[in-house]
């Protein structure tokens, strides 16, 4: 990532070059658009490329920086957003035939905040249809390919964003996460993915999957880049009643250069069960490196892990509610997998939903008690490297498991609890896949 080519710099590196005028916004954006032209036909990361808009925004950023009106570290930086975010004048397809021609008139708050920070929006990325899946095998817009192995999935549902960031088709991207949809593709594509605390980032102008579980967050090539992005998009928004009133600190400047005093919890149950041997080895090695940087670690017990399946009931019920009209009038326009999920959600009773919410509150309360003894939990993001696109199951040891269930297993608890969760690359398999 230390390449002198603008498109292959991290967000913070490119931001420094733009600030000092060593690189101009038009050069950075042109280099990014050239890479999109070169590679998107192979990776299928973008549904819509906003080349004309991006070049106009880049010229404006260049004029502002030259005249001393520098807006901050995102000024002139090329960024993409998952195709759930509304941008006036650009279609929001949600990866579906249902909305393939829909052009909104409003702007998503997170997108507006990126614009206000001077970021240049280069395009809208591919996703699992309506964000309801983890493979990014899309029946309308095609499968997103993993940049590290084109025969493997990029993960989902924010797979286009992950592939675009990983292959330097943008400097960073915005994704959404309902059960792992930022962290799963980030893990499979070797980038950083942050699901912030529930309510930390406004969801106004973002097509929902599940209102009480959805999160908006950054996908980047470094932790510092994620902190810079979060500092821009976080904060109270009157258009989103669920957004938090908590003040927004300078996340990037507060990043430490050591971990002295940080207490890591290593879960005794669940998170280290049924994990690929290479993944397990890499995560344990990462724990040792964190300890060498000053952190301490201890085993912790997280009760009520049996309540995690309640997340499925909540997701399916809330998604079915949102899609009720289209599911009734246009069922054949949904992909088979998503239609099946929605039809199942339509059969759930209010009593099912309320019981699931009660279990959720119990789990949240008990997880909060764990965080009174540690500052962070360390777990694998996913139990396996990226599966092949033609795989429906993965085998860990002697146990065969559905791909969807395996990839969601370790991420969904933190959506249920609404706590922040960060996926950080920590190694490679012997065949060269990210862990």
mmCIF file of C-alpha atoms in Angstrom, residues 102-103 112 115 123 138 239 249 253 262 271 289 306 315 376 415 430:
data_model
loop_
_atom_site.group_PDB
_atom_site.id
_atom_site.type_symbol
_atom_site.label_atom_id
_atom_site.label_comp_id
_atom_site.label_asym_id
_atom_site.label_seq_id
_atom_site.Cartn_x
_atom_site.Cartn_y
_atom_site.Cartn_z
ATOM 1 C CA UNK A 102 -35.061 4.138 -9.094
ATOM 2 C CA UNK A 103 -33.416 7.573 -8.856
ATOM 3 C CA UNK A 112 -23.874 14.472 2.586
ATOM 4 C CA UNK A 115 -19.477 15.629 0.520
ATOM 5 C CA UNK A 123 -19.507 5.304 -7.740
ATOM 6 C CA UNK A 138 -26.361 -11.265 -7.386
ATOM 7 C CA UNK A 239 -33.706 12.865 10.304
ATOM 8 C CA UNK A 249 -14.442 12.753 19.403
ATOM 9 C CA UNK A 253 -5.898 11.580 16.800
ATOM 10 C CA UNK A 262 -5.763 -2.437 27.306
ATOM 11 C CA UNK A 271 -16.084 -17.974 19.069
ATOM 12 C CA UNK A 289 1.471 -9.542 18.990
ATOM 13 C CA UNK A 306 -27.991 -19.600 22.827
ATOM 14 C CA UNK A 315 -34.059 -9.616 10.765
ATOM 15 C CA UNK A 376 -12.395 -5.423 24.028
ATOM 16 C CA UNK A 415 -25.372 -6.560 15.795
ATOM 17 C CA UNK A 430 -0.728 -20.741 2.798
#
